[in-house]
Amino acid sequence: MPSRTPIPASPARPRRLLTQNRELRAIGVWNWTLPALAARLPDGRTQVTCPAASACTQICYARNGTYNFPAVKAKHIANLTYVLDDLSGWAEAMIRELSTPRLQGKFVRVHDAGDFFSDAYTMAWCRIMRSCPHVTFYAYTKEIRRFKRLIEPNPPDNFLWVYSYGGREDSFIDADRDRIADVFPDEKSIAEAGWSSQEASDLLAVLGPRLVGVPANHIPHFLKRMGSRRLSDWQAEIDAERNRKRRRHLQLVPRADAAGTDNAGCPSASERRAA
Protein backbone atom coordinates (compact mmCIF):
# COMPACT_ATOMS: atom_id res chain seq x y z
CA MET A 1 0.00 0.00 0.00
CA PRO A 2 1.25 3.52 -0.73
CA SER A 3 2.52 5.36 2.30
CA ARG A 4 0.53 8.32 3.48
CA THR A 5 2.07 11.61 4.45
CA PRO A 6 1.23 12.18 8.11
CA ILE A 7 -0.96 15.19 8.80
CA PRO A 8 0.79 17.49 11.26
CA ALA A 9 -1.06 17.84 14.55
CA SER A 10 -2.66 21.18 15.32
CA PRO A 11 -0.72 23.12 17.97
CA ALA A 12 -2.16 22.86 21.46
CA ARG A 13 -4.21 25.89 22.43
CA PRO A 14 -3.56 27.55 25.80
CA ARG A 15 -6.02 26.33 28.44
CA ARG A 16 -6.26 29.81 29.92
CA LEU A 17 -5.60 32.97 27.97
CA LEU A 18 -5.40 35.46 30.84
CA THR A 19 -2.78 35.33 33.55
CA GLN A 20 -1.46 37.52 36.37
CA ASN A 21 2.14 38.49 36.91
CA ARG A 22 3.26 39.39 40.42
CA GLU A 23 2.82 43.14 40.02
CA LEU A 24 -0.67 42.93 38.51
CA ARG A 25 -1.87 40.22 40.88
CA ALA A 26 -1.19 42.62 43.76
CA ILE A 27 -3.76 45.07 42.39
CA GLY A 28 -6.25 42.48 41.13
CA VAL A 29 -5.56 43.00 37.41
CA TRP A 30 -5.47 40.22 34.82
CA ASN A 31 -3.31 40.41 31.71
CA TRP A 32 -2.91 39.05 28.20
CA THR A 33 0.58 38.79 26.81
CA LEU A 34 2.53 38.10 23.64
CA PRO A 35 6.26 37.70 23.04
CA ALA A 36 8.06 41.03 23.32
CA LEU A 37 9.24 42.70 20.10
CA ALA A 38 9.28 39.61 17.82
CA ALA A 39 9.21 35.83 17.91
CA ARG A 40 10.04 32.78 15.84
CA LEU A 41 7.29 30.17 15.93
CA PRO A 42 8.00 26.42 16.10
CA ASP A 43 7.17 26.05 12.38
CA GLY A 44 9.80 28.63 11.44
CA ARG A 45 7.54 31.64 10.92
CA THR A 46 8.59 34.95 12.41
CA GLN A 47 6.27 37.68 13.62
CA VAL A 48 7.03 41.20 14.79
CA THR A 49 4.81 41.95 17.78
CA CYS A 50 5.95 45.52 18.50
CA PRO A 51 6.22 47.19 15.06
CA ALA A 52 6.71 50.72 16.39
CA ALA A 53 9.27 49.85 19.07
CA SER A 54 12.57 51.72 19.01
CA ALA A 55 14.46 53.13 22.02
CA CYS A 56 12.25 51.08 24.34
CA THR A 57 13.84 47.86 23.07
CA GLN A 58 17.05 48.80 24.89
CA ILE A 59 15.40 48.71 28.33
CA CYS A 60 12.46 46.37 27.75
CA TYR A 61 11.64 44.54 30.99
CA ALA A 62 9.78 41.88 28.98
CA ARG A 63 13.05 40.77 27.38
CA ASN A 64 14.69 40.17 30.74
CA GLY A 65 14.43 37.95 33.80
CA THR A 66 11.45 35.62 34.16
CA TYR A 67 10.22 36.47 30.66
CA ASN A 68 13.16 34.43 29.35
CA PHE A 69 12.26 31.27 31.28
CA PRO A 70 11.50 28.47 28.76
CA ALA A 71 8.00 27.80 30.13
CA VAL A 72 7.10 31.50 30.04
CA LYS A 73 8.41 31.96 26.49
CA ALA A 74 6.52 28.85 25.35
CA LYS A 75 3.28 30.22 26.81
CA HIS A 76 3.72 33.56 25.03
CA ILE A 77 4.53 31.87 21.72
CA ALA A 78 1.46 29.64 22.10
CA ASN A 79 -0.65 32.78 22.56
CA LEU A 80 0.79 34.36 19.43
CA THR A 81 0.37 31.17 17.40
CA TYR A 82 -3.30 31.01 18.38
CA VAL A 83 -3.86 34.61 17.26
CA LEU A 84 -2.07 34.14 13.95
CA ASP A 85 -3.62 30.80 13.01
CA ASP A 86 -7.18 31.26 14.25
CA LEU A 87 -7.95 34.90 15.05
CA SER A 88 -11.73 34.45 15.17
CA GLY A 89 -11.43 31.27 17.26
CA TRP A 90 -9.05 33.03 19.65
CA ALA A 91 -11.46 35.97 20.00
CA GLU A 92 -14.36 33.61 20.80
CA ALA A 93 -12.23 31.80 23.38
CA MET A 94 -11.24 35.13 24.94
CA ILE A 95 -14.88 36.23 25.16
CA ARG A 96 -15.83 32.95 26.85
CA GLU A 97 -13.05 33.29 29.40
CA LEU A 98 -13.87 36.94 30.11
CA SER A 99 -17.50 35.97 30.70
CA THR A 100 -16.65 33.77 33.69
CA PRO A 101 -17.69 35.00 37.17
CA ARG A 102 -14.09 35.48 38.34
CA LEU A 103 -13.61 38.31 35.83
CA GLN A 104 -16.83 40.22 36.47
CA GLY A 105 -15.96 43.85 37.25
CA LYS A 106 -12.22 43.27 36.81
CA PHE A 107 -9.53 45.18 34.92
CA VAL A 108 -7.58 43.46 32.14
CA ARG A 109 -4.30 44.84 30.86
CA VAL A 110 -3.94 44.05 27.17
CA HIS A 111 -0.24 43.25 26.72
CA ASP A 112 2.28 43.32 29.50
CA ALA A 113 4.48 42.40 26.51
CA GLY A 114 3.79 42.87 22.81
CA ASP A 115 1.53 45.44 21.17
CA PHE A 116 -1.35 45.82 18.69
CA PHE A 117 0.73 44.55 15.78
CA SER A 118 -1.92 44.59 13.00
CA ASP A 119 -5.25 46.14 12.06
CA ALA A 120 -7.05 42.80 12.15
CA TYR A 121 -5.71 41.95 15.62
CA THR A 122 -6.61 45.41 16.92
CA MET A 123 -10.16 45.19 15.63
CA ALA A 124 -10.52 41.71 17.11
CA TRP A 125 -9.76 43.25 20.50
CA CYS A 126 -12.42 45.90 19.90
CA ARG A 127 -14.95 43.15 19.24
CA ILE A 128 -13.91 41.36 22.43
CA MET A 129 -14.21 44.55 24.48
CA ARG A 130 -17.68 45.36 23.16
CA SER A 131 -18.78 41.79 23.89
CA CYS A 132 -17.58 42.06 27.52
CA PRO A 133 -18.91 45.36 28.92
CA HIS A 134 -18.54 44.04 32.48
CA VAL A 135 -14.73 44.14 32.15
CA THR A 136 -12.55 47.26 31.86
CA PHE A 137 -9.60 46.92 29.49
CA TYR A 138 -6.51 49.10 29.38
CA ALA A 139 -3.23 49.20 27.47
CA TYR A 140 0.00 51.06 26.90
CA THR A 141 0.75 51.32 23.19
CA LYS A 142 3.30 52.71 20.78
CA GLU A 143 1.03 52.06 17.79
CA ILE A 144 0.03 55.72 17.69
CA ARG A 145 -1.01 55.97 14.05
CA ARG A 146 -3.02 52.75 14.18
CA PHE A 147 -4.91 53.93 17.26
CA LYS A 148 -5.62 57.39 15.88
CA ARG A 149 -6.97 55.76 12.72
CA LEU A 150 -8.88 52.79 14.15
CA ILE A 151 -9.58 53.42 17.84
CA GLU A 152 -9.96 57.12 18.50
CA PRO A 153 -12.89 57.68 16.08
CA ASN A 154 -15.06 55.07 17.86
CA PRO A 155 -13.47 53.52 20.95
CA PRO A 156 -15.16 50.81 23.02
CA ASP A 157 -16.70 52.39 26.13
CA ASN A 158 -14.73 50.08 28.42
CA PHE A 159 -11.28 50.65 26.87
CA LEU A 160 -8.66 53.00 28.35
CA TRP A 161 -5.23 53.50 26.83
CA VAL A 162 -2.08 55.54 27.19
CA TYR A 163 0.37 56.39 24.41
CA SER A 164 3.88 55.42 25.43
CA TYR A 165 7.02 57.30 24.37
CA GLY A 166 10.07 55.49 23.06
CA GLY A 167 8.84 54.32 19.66
CA ARG A 168 9.13 55.18 15.99
CA GLU A 169 5.81 57.05 16.08
CA ASP A 170 6.53 59.46 18.94
CA SER A 171 6.11 62.41 16.57
CA PHE A 172 2.42 61.51 16.11
CA ILE A 173 1.67 61.98 19.81
CA ASP A 174 -0.25 65.14 20.67
CA ALA A 175 1.52 66.14 23.88
CA ASP A 176 -1.15 68.73 24.70
CA ARG A 177 -4.13 66.39 24.39
CA ASP A 178 -3.21 62.71 24.55
CA ARG A 179 -2.74 60.64 27.69
CA ILE A 180 0.97 59.85 27.55
CA ALA A 181 3.53 57.81 29.46
CA ASP A 182 7.26 58.36 29.58
CA VAL A 183 9.95 56.33 31.35
CA PHE A 184 12.12 58.35 33.73
CA PRO A 185 15.37 57.37 35.46
CA ASP A 186 13.74 57.55 38.91
CA GLU A 187 10.90 58.94 41.01
CA LYS A 188 12.76 62.18 41.68
CA SER A 189 13.02 63.03 37.98
CA ILE A 190 9.29 62.33 37.54
CA ALA A 191 8.42 64.80 40.31
CA GLU A 192 10.84 67.42 38.97
CA ALA A 193 9.16 67.22 35.55
CA GLY A 194 5.73 67.76 37.13
CA TRP A 195 4.43 64.37 35.98
CA SER A 196 2.51 61.83 38.07
CA SER A 197 4.09 58.48 38.90
CA GLN A 198 2.23 55.20 38.38
CA GLU A 199 4.59 53.31 40.68
CA ALA A 200 1.94 52.79 43.37
CA SER A 201 -0.42 51.05 40.93
CA ASP A 202 -0.26 50.31 37.23
CA LEU A 203 -3.90 51.43 36.98
CA LEU A 204 -2.76 55.00 37.58
CA ALA A 205 -1.50 54.94 33.99
CA VAL A 206 -5.12 55.22 32.85
CA LEU A 207 -6.97 56.40 35.95
CA GLY A 208 -4.58 59.05 37.25
CA PRO A 209 -3.40 62.39 35.78
CA ARG A 210 -2.83 62.57 32.01
CA LEU A 211 0.99 62.84 32.16
CA VAL A 212 2.18 59.45 33.40
CA GLY A 213 5.70 58.95 34.71
CA VAL A 214 7.06 55.41 34.80
CA PRO A 215 10.22 54.91 36.89
CA ALA A 216 12.83 52.80 35.11
CA ASN A 217 13.21 49.19 36.20
CA HIS A 218 16.02 48.61 38.66
CA ILE A 219 18.05 46.49 36.25
CA PRO A 220 21.67 47.72 36.39
CA HIS A 221 22.61 47.34 32.70
CA PHE A 222 19.31 48.98 31.66
CA LEU A 223 19.89 51.91 34.00
CA LYS A 224 23.42 52.31 32.65
CA ARG A 225 22.14 52.49 29.07
CA MET A 226 19.47 55.00 29.95
CA GLY A 227 21.64 57.34 32.00
CA SER A 228 19.88 60.54 33.07
CA ARG A 229 17.62 60.67 30.00
CA ARG A 230 13.89 60.19 29.76
CA LEU A 231 12.87 57.62 27.17
CA SER A 232 11.35 60.38 25.01
CA ASP A 233 14.72 62.20 25.03
CA TRP A 234 16.51 59.01 24.02
CA GLN A 235 14.06 58.46 21.18
CA ALA A 236 14.51 62.08 20.05
CA GLU A 237 18.26 61.43 19.80
CA ILE A 238 17.64 58.31 17.70
CA ASP A 239 15.22 60.19 15.43
CA ALA A 240 17.69 63.08 14.97
CA GLU A 241 20.49 60.67 14.02
CA ARG A 242 18.21 58.82 11.61
CA ASN A 243 17.24 62.11 9.94
CA ARG A 244 20.88 63.17 9.73
CA LYS A 245 21.79 59.94 7.93
CA ARG A 246 18.82 60.31 5.61
CA ARG A 247 19.85 63.86 4.64
CA ARG A 248 23.44 62.74 4.10
CA HIS A 249 22.25 59.88 1.87
CA LEU A 250 20.13 62.27 -0.21
CA GLN A 251 23.10 64.60 -0.65
CA LEU A 252 25.17 61.75 -2.08
CA VAL A 253 22.54 60.75 -4.64
CA PRO A 254 23.19 62.49 -8.04
CA ARG A 255 20.24 64.52 -9.26
CA ALA A 256 19.66 65.83 -12.78
CA ASP A 257 19.07 69.59 -12.90
CA ALA A 258 16.73 71.48 -15.15
CA ALA A 259 19.43 71.98 -17.79
CA GLY A 260 19.79 68.24 -18.29
CA THR A 261 23.11 67.85 -16.46
CA ASP A 262 23.87 66.04 -13.25
CA ASN A 263 25.46 67.64 -10.19
CA ALA A 264 28.94 67.34 -11.68
CA GLY A 265 27.97 69.36 -14.79
CA CYS A 266 28.02 66.29 -17.06
CA PRO A 267 25.24 65.38 -19.49
CA SER A 268 22.44 63.45 -17.87
CA ALA A 269 21.81 59.78 -18.62
CA SER A 270 18.79 60.68 -20.77
CA GLU A 271 20.87 63.10 -22.86
CA ARG A 272 23.56 60.47 -23.38
CA ARG A 273 20.97 57.98 -24.58
CA ALA A 274 19.47 60.58 -26.95
CA ALA A 275 22.89 61.34 -28.41
GROMACS .gro file of C-alpha atoms in nm:
model
  275
    1MET     CA    1   0.000   0.000   0.000
    2PRO     CA    2   0.125   0.352  -0.073
    3SER     CA    3   0.252   0.536   0.230
    4ARG     CA    4   0.053   0.832   0.348
    5THR     CA    5   0.207   1.161   0.445
    6PRO     CA    6   0.123   1.218   0.811
    7ILE     CA    7  -0.096   1.519   0.880
    8PRO     CA    8   0.079   1.749   1.126
    9ALA     CA    9  -0.106   1.784   1.455
   10SER     CA   10  -0.266   2.118   1.532
   11PRO     CA   11  -0.072   2.312   1.797
   12ALA     CA   12  -0.216   2.286   2.146
   13ARG     CA   13  -0.421   2.589   2.243
   14PRO     CA   14  -0.356   2.755   2.580
   15ARG     CA   15  -0.602   2.633   2.844
   16ARG     CA   16  -0.626   2.981   2.992
   17LEU     CA   17  -0.560   3.297   2.797
   18LEU     CA   18  -0.540   3.546   3.084
   19THR     CA   19  -0.278   3.533   3.355
   20GLN     CA   20  -0.146   3.752   3.637
   21ASN     CA   21   0.214   3.849   3.691
   22ARG     CA   22   0.326   3.939   4.042
   23GLU     CA   23   0.282   4.314   4.002
   24LEU     CA   24  -0.067   4.293   3.851
   25ARG     CA   25  -0.187   4.022   4.088
   26ALA     CA   26  -0.119   4.262   4.376
   27ILE     CA   27  -0.376   4.507   4.239
   28GLY     CA   28  -0.625   4.248   4.113
   29VAL     CA   29  -0.556   4.300   3.741
   30TRP     CA   30  -0.547   4.022   3.482
   31ASN     CA   31  -0.331   4.041   3.171
   32TRP     CA   32  -0.291   3.905   2.820
   33THR     CA   33   0.058   3.879   2.681
   34LEU     CA   34   0.253   3.810   2.364
   35PRO     CA   35   0.626   3.770   2.304
   36ALA     CA   36   0.806   4.103   2.332
   37LEU     CA   37   0.924   4.270   2.010
   38ALA     CA   38   0.928   3.961   1.782
   39ALA     CA   39   0.921   3.583   1.791
   40ARG     CA   40   1.004   3.278   1.584
   41LEU     CA   41   0.729   3.017   1.593
   42PRO     CA   42   0.800   2.642   1.610
   43ASP     CA   43   0.717   2.605   1.238
   44GLY     CA   44   0.980   2.863   1.144
   45ARG     CA   45   0.754   3.164   1.092
   46THR     CA   46   0.859   3.495   1.241
   47GLN     CA   47   0.627   3.768   1.362
   48VAL     CA   48   0.703   4.120   1.479
   49THR     CA   49   0.481   4.195   1.778
   50CYS     CA   50   0.595   4.552   1.850
   51PRO     CA   51   0.622   4.719   1.506
   52ALA     CA   52   0.671   5.072   1.639
   53ALA     CA   53   0.927   4.985   1.907
   54SER     CA   54   1.257   5.172   1.901
   55ALA     CA   55   1.446   5.313   2.202
   56CYS     CA   56   1.225   5.108   2.434
   57THR     CA   57   1.384   4.786   2.307
   58GLN     CA   58   1.705   4.880   2.489
   59ILE     CA   59   1.540   4.871   2.833
   60CYS     CA   60   1.246   4.637   2.775
   61TYR     CA   61   1.164   4.454   3.099
   62ALA     CA   62   0.978   4.188   2.898
   63ARG     CA   63   1.305   4.077   2.738
   64ASN     CA   64   1.469   4.017   3.074
   65GLY     CA   65   1.443   3.795   3.380
   66THR     CA   66   1.145   3.562   3.416
   67TYR     CA   67   1.022   3.647   3.066
   68ASN     CA   68   1.316   3.443   2.935
   69PHE     CA   69   1.226   3.127   3.128
   70PRO     CA   70   1.150   2.847   2.876
   71ALA     CA   71   0.800   2.780   3.013
   72VAL     CA   72   0.710   3.150   3.004
   73LYS     CA   73   0.841   3.196   2.649
   74ALA     CA   74   0.652   2.885   2.535
   75LYS     CA   75   0.328   3.022   2.681
   76HIS     CA   76   0.372   3.356   2.503
   77ILE     CA   77   0.453   3.187   2.172
   78ALA     CA   78   0.146   2.964   2.210
   79ASN     CA   79  -0.065   3.278   2.256
   80LEU     CA   80   0.079   3.436   1.943
   81THR     CA   81   0.037   3.117   1.740
   82TYR     CA   82  -0.330   3.101   1.838
   83VAL     CA   83  -0.386   3.461   1.726
   84LEU     CA   84  -0.207   3.414   1.395
   85ASP     CA   85  -0.362   3.080   1.301
   86ASP     CA   86  -0.718   3.126   1.425
   87LEU     CA   87  -0.795   3.490   1.505
   88SER     CA   88  -1.173   3.445   1.517
   89GLY     CA   89  -1.143   3.127   1.726
   90TRP     CA   90  -0.905   3.303   1.965
   91ALA     CA   91  -1.146   3.597   2.000
   92GLU     CA   92  -1.436   3.361   2.080
   93ALA     CA   93  -1.223   3.180   2.338
   94MET     CA   94  -1.124   3.513   2.494
   95ILE     CA   95  -1.488   3.623   2.516
   96ARG     CA   96  -1.583   3.295   2.685
   97GLU     CA   97  -1.305   3.329   2.940
   98LEU     CA   98  -1.387   3.694   3.011
   99SER     CA   99  -1.750   3.597   3.070
  100THR     CA  100  -1.665   3.377   3.369
  101PRO     CA  101  -1.769   3.500   3.717
  102ARG     CA  102  -1.409   3.548   3.834
  103LEU     CA  103  -1.361   3.831   3.583
  104GLN     CA  104  -1.683   4.022   3.647
  105GLY     CA  105  -1.596   4.385   3.725
  106LYS     CA  106  -1.222   4.327   3.681
  107PHE     CA  107  -0.953   4.518   3.492
  108VAL     CA  108  -0.758   4.346   3.214
  109ARG     CA  109  -0.430   4.484   3.086
  110VAL     CA  110  -0.394   4.405   2.717
  111HIS     CA  111  -0.024   4.325   2.672
  112ASP     CA  112   0.228   4.332   2.950
  113ALA     CA  113   0.448   4.240   2.651
  114GLY     CA  114   0.379   4.287   2.281
  115ASP     CA  115   0.153   4.544   2.117
  116PHE     CA  116  -0.135   4.582   1.869
  117PHE     CA  117   0.073   4.455   1.578
  118SER     CA  118  -0.192   4.459   1.300
  119ASP     CA  119  -0.525   4.614   1.206
  120ALA     CA  120  -0.705   4.280   1.215
  121TYR     CA  121  -0.571   4.195   1.562
  122THR     CA  122  -0.661   4.541   1.692
  123MET     CA  123  -1.016   4.519   1.563
  124ALA     CA  124  -1.052   4.171   1.711
  125TRP     CA  125  -0.976   4.325   2.050
  126CYS     CA  126  -1.242   4.590   1.990
  127ARG     CA  127  -1.495   4.315   1.924
  128ILE     CA  128  -1.391   4.136   2.243
  129MET     CA  129  -1.421   4.455   2.448
  130ARG     CA  130  -1.768   4.536   2.316
  131SER     CA  131  -1.878   4.179   2.389
  132CYS     CA  132  -1.758   4.206   2.752
  133PRO     CA  133  -1.891   4.536   2.892
  134HIS     CA  134  -1.854   4.404   3.248
  135VAL     CA  135  -1.473   4.414   3.215
  136THR     CA  136  -1.255   4.726   3.186
  137PHE     CA  137  -0.960   4.692   2.949
  138TYR     CA  138  -0.651   4.910   2.938
  139ALA     CA  139  -0.323   4.920   2.747
  140TYR     CA  140   0.000   5.106   2.690
  141THR     CA  141   0.075   5.132   2.319
  142LYS     CA  142   0.330   5.271   2.078
  143GLU     CA  143   0.103   5.206   1.779
  144ILE     CA  144   0.003   5.572   1.769
  145ARG     CA  145  -0.101   5.597   1.405
  146ARG     CA  146  -0.302   5.275   1.418
  147PHE     CA  147  -0.491   5.393   1.726
  148LYS     CA  148  -0.562   5.739   1.588
  149ARG     CA  149  -0.697   5.576   1.272
  150LEU     CA  150  -0.888   5.279   1.415
  151ILE     CA  151  -0.958   5.342   1.784
  152GLU     CA  152  -0.996   5.712   1.850
  153PRO     CA  153  -1.289   5.768   1.608
  154ASN     CA  154  -1.506   5.507   1.786
  155PRO     CA  155  -1.347   5.352   2.095
  156PRO     CA  156  -1.516   5.081   2.302
  157ASP     CA  157  -1.670   5.239   2.613
  158ASN     CA  158  -1.473   5.008   2.842
  159PHE     CA  159  -1.128   5.065   2.687
  160LEU     CA  160  -0.866   5.300   2.835
  161TRP     CA  161  -0.523   5.350   2.683
  162VAL     CA  162  -0.208   5.554   2.719
  163TYR     CA  163   0.037   5.639   2.441
  164SER     CA  164   0.388   5.542   2.543
  165TYR     CA  165   0.702   5.730   2.437
  166GLY     CA  166   1.007   5.549   2.306
  167GLY     CA  167   0.884   5.432   1.966
  168ARG     CA  168   0.913   5.518   1.599
  169GLU     CA  169   0.581   5.705   1.608
  170ASP     CA  170   0.653   5.946   1.894
  171SER     CA  171   0.611   6.241   1.657
  172PHE     CA  172   0.242   6.151   1.611
  173ILE     CA  173   0.167   6.198   1.981
  174ASP     CA  174  -0.025   6.514   2.067
  175ALA     CA  175   0.152   6.614   2.388
  176ASP     CA  176  -0.115   6.873   2.470
  177ARG     CA  177  -0.413   6.639   2.439
  178ASP     CA  178  -0.321   6.271   2.455
  179ARG     CA  179  -0.274   6.064   2.769
  180ILE     CA  180   0.097   5.985   2.755
  181ALA     CA  181   0.353   5.781   2.946
  182ASP     CA  182   0.726   5.836   2.958
  183VAL     CA  183   0.995   5.633   3.135
  184PHE     CA  184   1.212   5.835   3.373
  185PRO     CA  185   1.537   5.737   3.546
  186ASP     CA  186   1.374   5.755   3.891
  187GLU     CA  187   1.090   5.894   4.101
  188LYS     CA  188   1.276   6.218   4.168
  189SER     CA  189   1.302   6.303   3.798
  190ILE     CA  190   0.929   6.233   3.754
  191ALA     CA  191   0.842   6.480   4.031
  192GLU     CA  192   1.084   6.742   3.897
  193ALA     CA  193   0.916   6.722   3.555
  194GLY     CA  194   0.573   6.776   3.713
  195TRP     CA  195   0.443   6.437   3.598
  196SER     CA  196   0.251   6.183   3.807
  197SER     CA  197   0.409   5.848   3.890
  198GLN     CA  198   0.223   5.520   3.838
  199GLU     CA  199   0.459   5.331   4.068
  200ALA     CA  200   0.194   5.279   4.337
  201SER     CA  201  -0.042   5.105   4.093
  202ASP     CA  202  -0.026   5.031   3.723
  203LEU     CA  203  -0.390   5.143   3.698
  204LEU     CA  204  -0.276   5.500   3.758
  205ALA     CA  205  -0.150   5.494   3.399
  206VAL     CA  206  -0.512   5.522   3.285
  207LEU     CA  207  -0.697   5.640   3.595
  208GLY     CA  208  -0.458   5.905   3.725
  209PRO     CA  209  -0.340   6.239   3.578
  210ARG     CA  210  -0.283   6.257   3.201
  211LEU     CA  211   0.099   6.284   3.216
  212VAL     CA  212   0.218   5.945   3.340
  213GLY     CA  213   0.570   5.895   3.471
  214VAL     CA  214   0.706   5.541   3.480
  215PRO     CA  215   1.022   5.491   3.689
  216ALA     CA  216   1.283   5.280   3.511
  217ASN     CA  217   1.321   4.919   3.620
  218HIS     CA  218   1.602   4.861   3.866
  219ILE     CA  219   1.805   4.649   3.625
  220PRO     CA  220   2.167   4.772   3.639
  221HIS     CA  221   2.261   4.734   3.270
  222PHE     CA  222   1.931   4.898   3.166
  223LEU     CA  223   1.989   5.191   3.400
  224LYS     CA  224   2.342   5.231   3.265
  225ARG     CA  225   2.214   5.249   2.907
  226MET     CA  226   1.947   5.500   2.995
  227GLY     CA  227   2.164   5.734   3.200
  228SER     CA  228   1.988   6.054   3.307
  229ARG     CA  229   1.762   6.067   3.000
  230ARG     CA  230   1.389   6.019   2.976
  231LEU     CA  231   1.287   5.762   2.717
  232SER     CA  232   1.135   6.038   2.501
  233ASP     CA  233   1.472   6.220   2.503
  234TRP     CA  234   1.651   5.901   2.402
  235GLN     CA  235   1.406   5.846   2.118
  236ALA     CA  236   1.451   6.208   2.005
  237GLU     CA  237   1.826   6.143   1.980
  238ILE     CA  238   1.764   5.831   1.770
  239ASP     CA  239   1.522   6.019   1.543
  240ALA     CA  240   1.769   6.308   1.497
  241GLU     CA  241   2.049   6.067   1.402
  242ARG     CA  242   1.821   5.882   1.161
  243ASN     CA  243   1.724   6.211   0.994
  244ARG     CA  244   2.088   6.317   0.973
  245LYS     CA  245   2.179   5.994   0.793
  246ARG     CA  246   1.882   6.031   0.561
  247ARG     CA  247   1.985   6.386   0.464
  248ARG     CA  248   2.344   6.274   0.410
  249HIS     CA  249   2.225   5.988   0.187
  250LEU     CA  250   2.013   6.227  -0.021
  251GLN     CA  251   2.310   6.460  -0.065
  252LEU     CA  252   2.517   6.175  -0.208
  253VAL     CA  253   2.254   6.075  -0.464
  254PRO     CA  254   2.319   6.249  -0.804
  255ARG     CA  255   2.024   6.452  -0.926
  256ALA     CA  256   1.966   6.583  -1.278
  257ASP     CA  257   1.907   6.959  -1.290
  258ALA     CA  258   1.673   7.148  -1.515
  259ALA     CA  259   1.943   7.198  -1.779
  260GLY     CA  260   1.979   6.824  -1.829
  261THR     CA  261   2.311   6.785  -1.646
  262ASP     CA  262   2.387   6.604  -1.325
  263ASN     CA  263   2.546   6.764  -1.019
  264ALA     CA  264   2.894   6.734  -1.168
  265GLY     CA  265   2.797   6.936  -1.479
  266CYS     CA  266   2.802   6.629  -1.706
  267PRO     CA  267   2.524   6.538  -1.949
  268SER     CA  268   2.244   6.345  -1.787
  269ALA     CA  269   2.181   5.978  -1.862
  270SER     CA  270   1.879   6.068  -2.077
  271GLU     CA  271   2.087   6.310  -2.286
  272ARG     CA  272   2.356   6.047  -2.338
  273ARG     CA  273   2.097   5.798  -2.458
  274ALA     CA  274   1.947   6.058  -2.695
  275ALA     CA  275   2.289   6.134  -2.841
   0.00000   0.00000   0.00000
